[in-house]
Short mmCIF file of C-alpha atoms in Angstrom, two decimals:
data_model
loop_
_atom_site.label_atom_id
_atom_site.label_comp_id
_atom_site.label_asym_id
_atom_site.label_seq_id
_atom_site.Cartn_x
_atom_site.Cartn_y
_atom_site.Cartn_z
CA MET A 1286 150.14 172.78 126.94
CA CYS A 1287 147.27 174.60 128.67
CA ALA A 1288 147.55 176.69 131.84
CA ALA A 1289 144.69 174.49 133.16
CA GLU A 1290 147.13 171.70 133.61
CA ASP A 1291 149.63 173.80 135.72
CA ASP A 1292 149.67 173.51 139.54
CA GLY A 1293 151.38 176.86 140.12
CA PRO A 1294 150.70 179.19 143.06
CA SER A 1295 147.34 180.91 143.07
CA PRO A 1296 147.53 184.71 142.93
CA THR A 1297 145.12 184.86 145.88
CA SER A 1298 147.10 182.65 148.25
CA GLN A 1299 147.31 183.77 151.82
CA SER A 1300 151.14 183.93 151.77
CA GLU A 1301 150.99 186.51 149.00
CA PHE A 1302 148.66 188.74 151.01
CA GLN A 1303 150.96 188.42 153.95
CA PHE A 1304 153.98 189.28 151.79
CA SER A 1305 152.29 192.47 150.65
CA SER A 1306 151.44 193.53 154.23
CA THR A 1307 155.04 192.79 155.40
CA ARG A 1308 156.51 194.80 152.58
CA ASP A 1309 154.35 197.79 153.47
CA SER A 1310 155.23 197.51 157.12
CA ASP A 1311 159.03 197.50 156.26
CA ALA A 1312 158.47 200.76 154.34
CA GLY A 1313 157.07 202.47 157.40
CA ILE A 1314 153.41 201.87 156.79
CA PRO A 1315 151.50 200.60 159.86
CA SER A 1316 150.33 196.95 159.74
CA ALA A 1317 146.74 196.10 159.06
CA SER A 1318 145.99 195.55 162.79
CA ALA A 1319 146.98 199.16 163.66
CA SER A 1320 145.84 200.92 160.48
CA SER A 1321 143.14 203.46 160.22
CA GLU A 1322 139.98 203.04 158.16
CA ALA A 1323 141.70 204.82 155.32
CA ASP A 1324 144.55 202.23 155.37
CA MET A 1325 141.95 199.46 155.34
CA GLY A 1326 140.54 201.15 152.19
CA VAL A 1327 143.94 200.77 150.58
CA ILE A 1328 143.99 197.08 151.46
CA SER A 1329 140.47 196.76 150.08
CA VAL A 1330 141.54 198.32 146.84
CA ARG A 1331 144.45 195.97 146.62
CA PHE A 1332 142.09 193.01 147.23
CA SER A 1333 139.75 194.24 144.51
CA ILE A 1334 142.67 194.41 142.07
CA TRP A 1335 143.68 190.84 143.02
CA PHE A 1336 140.01 189.76 142.61
CA VAL A 1337 139.73 191.23 139.06
CA PHE A 1338 142.99 189.46 138.13
CA VAL A 1339 141.63 186.22 139.56
CA VAL A 1340 138.40 186.49 137.66
CA ILE A 1341 140.24 187.11 134.38
CA PHE A 1342 142.67 184.23 135.17
CA VAL A 1343 140.01 181.71 136.02
CA THR A 1344 137.90 182.77 132.98
CA ASP A 1345 140.86 181.90 130.72
CA LEU A 1346 141.18 178.52 132.45
CA VAL A 1347 137.53 177.60 131.83
CA PHE A 1348 138.11 177.65 128.09
CA CYS A 1349 141.51 175.92 128.17
CA ARG A 1350 140.79 172.21 128.27
CA THR A 1351 143.23 170.74 125.73
CA LEU A 1352 144.39 167.50 127.35
CA SER A 1353 147.37 165.27 127.00
CA GLY A 1354 147.25 161.52 126.42
CA ASP A 1355 147.58 158.76 128.99
CA PRO A 1356 151.07 158.25 130.33
CA ASP A 1357 150.60 154.48 130.22
CA PRO A 1358 148.04 153.50 127.58
CA CYS A 1359 148.98 149.87 127.70
CA LYS A 1360 148.05 149.31 131.28
CA GLN A 1361 145.87 146.26 131.37
CA ARG A 1362 142.18 146.86 132.18
CA GLU A 1363 139.19 144.57 132.81
CA TYR A 1364 137.23 145.52 129.77
CA GLN A 1365 134.40 143.04 130.46
CA LYS A 1366 133.48 145.08 133.48
CA LEU A 1367 133.02 148.39 131.65
CA ARG A 1368 129.57 149.67 130.99
CA SER A 1369 127.80 148.38 127.90
CA ASP A 1370 124.71 150.55 127.74
CA GLN A 1371 126.56 153.47 126.15
CA ILE A 1372 129.35 154.17 123.71
CA THR A 1373 132.41 156.44 123.57
CA VAL A 1374 133.03 158.37 120.34
CA LEU A 1375 136.60 158.90 119.20
CA ILE A 1376 136.76 161.48 116.38
CA ASN A 1377 140.02 161.89 114.54
CA GLY A 1378 140.73 165.58 113.66
CA TYR A 1379 143.50 167.13 111.70
CA SER A 1380 142.39 169.72 109.14
CA GLU A 1381 141.67 173.24 110.47
CA PHE A 1382 139.46 173.79 107.47
CA ARG A 1383 137.14 171.13 108.81
CA ILE A 1384 136.64 172.63 112.24
CA PRO A 1385 133.17 174.05 111.47
CA LEU A 1386 132.08 170.65 110.15
CA LEU A 1387 133.71 168.92 113.20
CA GLN A 1388 131.69 171.13 115.57
CA THR A 1389 128.48 170.10 113.71
CA ILE A 1390 129.37 166.42 113.94
CA VAL A 1391 130.23 166.55 117.67
CA ALA A 1392 126.94 168.36 118.35
CA SER A 1393 125.06 165.56 116.48
CA TYR A 1394 126.75 162.83 118.43
CA SER A 1395 126.25 164.54 121.76
CA SER A 1396 122.56 164.72 121.23
CA SER A 1397 122.20 160.92 121.45
CA SER A 1398 121.49 159.33 124.80
CA ILE A 1399 123.69 156.29 124.01
CA VAL A 1400 126.81 158.45 123.80
CA SER A 1401 128.69 158.60 127.12
CA SER A 1402 131.55 160.81 126.02
CA ILE A 1403 133.24 162.27 122.94
CA LEU A 1404 137.04 162.50 122.53
CA VAL A 1405 138.25 164.71 119.72
CA LEU A 1406 141.79 163.41 118.91
CA TRP A 1407 143.62 166.34 117.32
CA GLY A 1408 146.66 165.12 115.41
CA ASN A 1409 147.93 168.39 113.82
CA SER A 1410 150.85 169.56 116.01
CA SER A 1411 151.05 172.87 114.11
CA THR A 1412 147.61 174.04 115.12
CA PRO A 1413 147.90 177.04 117.42
CA ASP A 1414 146.88 176.42 121.11
CA GLN A 1415 144.59 179.45 120.88
CA LEU A 1416 142.63 177.94 118.06
CA LEU A 1417 142.32 174.62 119.90
CA ASP A 1418 141.10 176.46 123.02
CA HIS A 1419 138.50 178.25 120.99
CA LEU A 1420 137.44 174.98 119.35
CA TYR A 1421 136.97 173.39 122.77
CA GLN A 1422 134.95 176.29 123.98
CA ASN A 1423 132.56 175.96 120.96
CA LEU A 1424 132.38 172.18 121.32
CA THR A 1425 131.28 172.39 124.93
CA GLN A 1426 129.10 175.49 124.70
CA TYR A 1427 127.06 174.60 121.69
CA SER A 1428 126.72 170.79 121.95
CA PRO A 1429 123.44 169.52 123.40
CA GLY A 1430 123.04 166.45 125.53
CA SER A 1431 124.91 165.25 128.61
CA ALA A 1432 127.90 163.55 126.88
CA SER A 1433 131.27 164.85 128.21
CA ILE A 1434 133.55 166.31 125.54
CA SER A 1435 137.37 166.33 125.54
CA LEU A 1436 139.84 167.68 123.05
CA ILE A 1437 143.13 165.80 123.14
CA GLN A 1438 146.17 167.12 121.46
CA GLN A 1439 147.94 163.99 120.22
CA SER A 1440 151.66 163.80 120.99
CA SER A 1441 152.23 162.33 117.55
CA SER A 1442 150.58 162.74 114.10
CA SER A 1443 150.79 158.95 113.70
CA LEU A 1444 147.53 157.39 112.54
CA ASN A 1445 148.18 154.60 115.02
CA ALA A 1446 147.41 157.09 117.85
CA ARG A 1447 143.75 156.97 117.08
CA PHE A 1448 143.76 153.33 118.37
CA LEU A 1449 145.53 154.03 121.62
CA PRO A 1450 143.66 152.69 124.70
CA ARG A 1451 142.53 155.52 127.02
CA SER A 1452 141.85 155.12 130.75
CA SER A 1453 139.15 157.82 130.56
CA VAL A 1454 136.99 155.64 128.38
CA ASP A 1455 134.53 153.83 130.66
CA THR A 1456 132.47 152.03 128.01
CA ARG A 1457 132.97 148.59 126.49
CA ALA A 1458 132.17 149.85 122.96
CA VAL A 1459 134.00 152.68 121.07
CA LEU A 1460 133.09 154.32 117.82
CA ILE A 1461 136.13 155.33 115.69
CA CYS A 1462 135.11 157.94 113.18
CA ASP A 1463 136.42 160.77 110.94
CA ASP A 1464 135.76 164.50 111.04
CA ASP A 1465 134.02 164.54 107.62
CA VAL A 1466 131.26 162.02 108.06
CA GLU A 1467 127.76 162.86 109.35
CA ILE A 1468 125.28 160.21 110.31
CA ASP A 1469 121.76 160.55 111.68
CA ARG A 1470 121.02 159.65 115.27
CA ARG A 1471 118.63 156.74 114.52
CA SER A 1472 121.26 155.09 112.40
CA LEU A 1473 123.91 155.57 115.07
CA GLU A 1474 121.67 153.98 117.68
CA PHE A 1475 120.77 151.12 115.33
CA ALA A 1476 124.44 150.43 114.66
CA PHE A 1477 125.00 150.21 118.37
CA SER A 1478 122.14 147.77 118.77
CA VAL A 1479 123.69 145.58 116.11
CA TRP A 1480 127.07 145.73 117.86
CA LYS A 1481 125.53 144.81 121.20
CA SER A 1482 124.26 141.57 119.55
CA ASN A 1483 127.68 140.98 117.91
CA PRO A 1484 130.24 142.46 120.29
CA ASP A 1485 133.25 140.67 118.83
CA HIS A 1486 132.69 141.96 115.29
CA LEU A 1487 133.68 145.27 113.73
CA VAL A 1488 130.49 147.06 112.72
CA GLY A 1489 130.37 149.94 110.22
CA THR A 1490 128.62 151.64 107.38
CA PHE A 1491 131.57 152.06 104.88
CA VAL A 1492 133.10 148.86 103.60
CA ARG A 1493 135.83 147.77 101.13
CA SER A 1494 137.41 144.48 100.25
CA HIS A 1495 140.73 142.65 99.67
CA GLY A 1496 141.10 140.52 96.55
CA PHE A 1497 143.72 138.55 94.73
CA ASP A 1498 144.79 139.64 91.25
CA LEU A 1499 145.41 136.39 89.34
CA GLN A 1500 147.29 138.22 86.58
CA GLY A 1501 149.64 140.09 88.82
CA LYS A 1502 149.62 137.29 91.46
CA GLU A 1503 149.27 139.72 94.40
CA TRP A 1504 146.75 140.90 96.97
CA ILE A 1505 144.88 144.02 96.10
CA TYR A 1506 142.49 146.59 97.66
CA THR A 1507 139.17 146.74 95.92
CA VAL A 1508 135.41 146.97 96.03
CA HIS A 1509 133.21 143.94 95.38
CA PRO A 1510 129.61 144.33 94.51
CA ASP A 1511 128.42 141.50 96.72
CA LYS A 1512 130.99 140.99 99.46
CA TYR A 1513 133.38 142.94 101.79
CA SER A 1514 136.12 142.25 104.29
CA ILE A 1515 137.15 145.72 105.52
CA VAL A 1516 135.23 148.30 107.55
CA LEU A 1517 136.60 151.83 107.21
CA THR A 1518 137.32 154.14 110.10
CA LYS A 1519 134.93 156.65 108.65
CA PHE A 1520 132.52 154.92 110.96
CA MET A 1521 133.87 151.82 112.78
CA MET A 1522 132.32 150.49 115.97
CA MET A 1523 134.15 147.84 118.09
CA LYS A 1524 134.83 146.61 121.56
CA GLN A 1525 137.48 148.43 123.39
CA ASP A 1526 139.59 145.32 123.72
CA TYR A 1527 140.71 145.66 120.14
CA LEU A 1528 142.41 148.91 120.92
CA PHE A 1529 144.65 147.09 123.40
CA GLU A 1530 145.16 144.32 120.88
CA TYR A 1531 146.21 146.78 118.16
CA SER A 1532 148.45 149.02 120.29
CA CYS A 1533 149.91 146.82 122.97
CA LYS A 1534 150.02 143.18 121.88
CA GLY A 1535 151.31 141.19 118.95
CA GLY A 1536 155.03 141.47 119.69
CA VAL A 1537 157.54 142.33 117.02
CA GLU A 1538 155.14 141.46 114.18
CA MET A 1539 152.57 143.98 115.31
CA GLU A 1540 155.24 146.58 115.94
CA GLU A 1541 156.48 146.14 112.33
CA MET A 1542 152.97 146.49 110.98
CA ARG A 1543 152.41 149.67 112.95
CA MET A 1544 155.62 150.99 111.47
CA ILE A 1545 154.23 150.25 108.03
CA VAL A 1546 151.23 152.41 108.91
CA ASP A 1547 153.59 155.22 109.87
CA ARG A 1548 155.70 154.81 106.75
CA MET A 1549 152.71 154.72 104.42
CA ARG A 1550 150.78 157.35 106.41
CA ASN A 1551 147.73 155.20 105.69
CA CYS A 1552 146.10 151.82 106.34
CA GLU A 1553 145.52 151.85 110.10
CA ASP A 1554 141.95 150.81 109.39
CA ILE A 1555 143.07 147.85 107.29
CA LEU A 1556 145.43 146.78 110.03
CA MET A 1557 142.58 146.93 112.63
CA ASN A 1558 140.54 144.71 110.33
CA PHE A 1559 143.52 142.24 110.25
CA VAL A 1560 143.69 142.25 114.03
CA ALA A 1561 139.90 141.72 114.51
CA ALA A 1562 139.62 139.02 111.82
CA ASP A 1563 142.66 137.19 113.17
CA ARG A 1564 141.04 137.01 116.64
CA LEU A 1565 137.43 136.36 115.54
CA ARG A 1566 137.97 134.24 112.43
CA ALA A 1567 135.12 136.09 110.89
CA GLY A 1568 134.44 139.21 108.79
CA PRO A 1569 132.99 142.52 109.86
CA ILE A 1570 129.27 143.59 109.79
CA MET A 1571 127.92 146.31 107.46
CA VAL A 1572 124.88 148.22 108.73
CA GLY A 1573 122.56 150.35 106.63
CA ALA A 1574 122.09 154.06 107.49
CA GLU A 1575 119.04 156.24 106.81
CA ARG A 1576 121.05 159.36 106.34
CA VAL A 1577 124.89 159.45 106.21
CA ARG A 1578 127.02 162.04 104.43
CA ASP A 1579 130.70 161.67 103.56
CA TRP A 1580 132.04 165.13 102.93
CA GLY A 1581 135.37 163.73 101.86
CA ASP A 1582 133.72 161.90 98.92
CA ALA A 1583 134.68 163.33 95.55
CA ARG A 1584 130.96 163.22 94.47
CA ASN A 1585 130.51 166.26 96.72
CA GLU A 1586 131.94 168.26 93.78
CA GLU A 1587 128.44 168.43 92.42
CA GLU A 1588 127.45 170.80 95.15
CA GLN A 1589 128.88 174.30 95.07
CA VAL A 1590 128.41 174.78 98.82
CA VAL A 1591 131.20 172.36 99.57
CA ASP A 1592 134.58 173.97 100.23
CA GLU A 1593 137.24 172.11 98.20
CA ARG A 1594 139.60 172.38 101.16
CA VAL A 1595 137.13 170.38 103.22
CA ARG A 1596 136.75 167.64 100.53
CA ASP A 1597 140.38 167.41 99.69
CA ALA A 1598 141.88 167.41 103.17
CA GLY A 1599 141.84 163.64 103.44
CA LEU A 1600 144.35 161.13 102.04
CA SER A 1601 141.57 159.33 100.14
CA SER A 1602 140.82 162.29 97.95
CA ARG A 1603 143.69 161.14 95.67
CA ARG A 1604 141.78 158.05 94.53
CA VAL A 1605 144.07 156.08 92.19
CA GLU A 1606 147.22 156.53 94.20
CA HIS A 1607 145.22 155.91 97.41
CA ARG A 1608 144.03 152.50 96.18
CA LYS A 1609 147.50 151.45 95.14
CA ARG A 1610 149.04 152.36 98.44
CA ARG A 1611 146.36 150.51 100.36
CA GLY A 1612 146.94 147.40 98.17
CA LYS A 1613 150.61 147.63 99.11
CA CYS A 1614 149.60 147.77 102.80
CA ILE A 1615 147.60 144.51 102.43
CA ARG A 1616 150.61 142.79 100.76
CA GLU A 1617 152.92 144.09 103.51
CA PHE A 1618 150.65 143.03 106.35
CA HIS A 1619 150.28 139.58 104.70
CA ARG A 1620 154.01 139.26 104.41
CA VAL A 1621 154.64 140.07 108.07
CA MET A 1622 151.87 137.87 109.43
CA GLY A 1623 152.57 135.02 107.00
CA LYS A 1624 148.81 134.52 106.35
CA MET A 1625 145.72 136.36 105.18
CA PRO A 1626 143.25 136.65 108.11
CA LEU A 1627 140.73 138.86 106.31
CA MET A 1628 137.43 137.11 105.69
CA TYR A 1629 134.42 138.01 103.61
CA SER A 1630 131.01 138.98 104.79
CA TYR A 1631 127.87 139.33 102.66
CA GLY A 1632 124.92 141.65 102.74
CA LYS A 1633 124.14 144.27 105.35
CA VAL A 1634 121.89 144.62 108.33
CA VAL A 1635 119.13 147.12 107.88
CA ASN A 1636 116.68 148.80 110.25
CA SER A 1637 113.70 148.51 108.00
CA VAL A 1638 112.51 146.36 105.09
CA GLY A 1639 111.65 149.69 103.43
CA GLU A 1640 115.11 149.71 101.95
CA GLN A 1641 114.24 146.55 100.01
CA GLY A 1642 111.17 147.59 98.03
CA LEU A 1643 109.75 150.58 96.05
CA CYS A 1644 106.12 151.22 95.32
CA ARG A 1645 104.50 153.75 92.93
CA LYS A 1646 102.43 156.23 94.87
CA ALA A 1647 100.96 159.46 93.38
CA GLY A 1648 103.05 158.89 90.33
CA LYS A 1649 106.27 158.60 92.26
CA LEU A 1650 108.46 155.70 93.39
CA VAL A 1651 108.71 155.67 97.19
CA PHE A 1652 109.65 153.11 99.93
CA CYS A 1653 106.57 150.86 100.20
CA ASP A 1654 106.26 151.23 103.95
CA ARG A 1655 106.19 155.03 103.85
CA ASP A 1656 103.36 157.40 103.04
#
């Protein structure tokens, strides 16, 4: 990976200076202790050359912060003792075309006081190290706020990797999100306040549902107008314990279901909802957002400014096939578990009653509680 992770000898170590002096002495040049001022000048020039090299070397290291994952992610931790006043953001990244958008999203999250740290989990193994180093430099240089930022090159492109427990995460709550969803700071902080009141639930802004097709006699993936049972990883807030439940527990059944995720290259979010619902015996919580933008949504086609490569980079851009595959995942998870743990929730938690009523003012319909 990066040179920053190497523990090789420093070019300015004392032994190297001594080696240079000894080599000169063997060649008939007097040692530093017996040299003239001119000889000292030669040594000074050599030191200057080394110093320039060190400056260049260290400068390169400053921008090389691509990190590797934990060697033992399933080491048990006392999650109850982790801090609960802030949250860690885990952003899944893969498409190089989305890097400019990713930088904007990271900057937005870092500006919130509730964000302790941001981990960009890069799953594209073919991305050049130089590009990742440049990305890290931009993320750290142009992101406001005090949140620490890490860029982690995933050892695998598996979607399961986004749910790996990480020892560097020191908060009880984590936000799992995608690199194509923007949400305003007030809505982020409101979602966190809802989670703190309901820490065992999955909390999110994008929801879907499971259902049962009576004609086909099978479980399906769908959207209901008045109920939901699945929170998507576009914006999914949860307690960190569930990462351990997903990645490290459940025995052979959970291992088989994670293999289904790998085989389908999809459905890790559905499986996390299975895990949480099975533990909690309750559905997730949907929260309203004042301003949230999903750049992966096909409705962005209406705006010419959207690069098609940004919109189409995600798996969900192929709508019909995507829904069929996710229905198959639900059926496979149900088969392995031998039960259907998903449970329905109704309605959403909103930050203001303004979302519930419109009034006519100056000939226009506006939220009643706004000027």
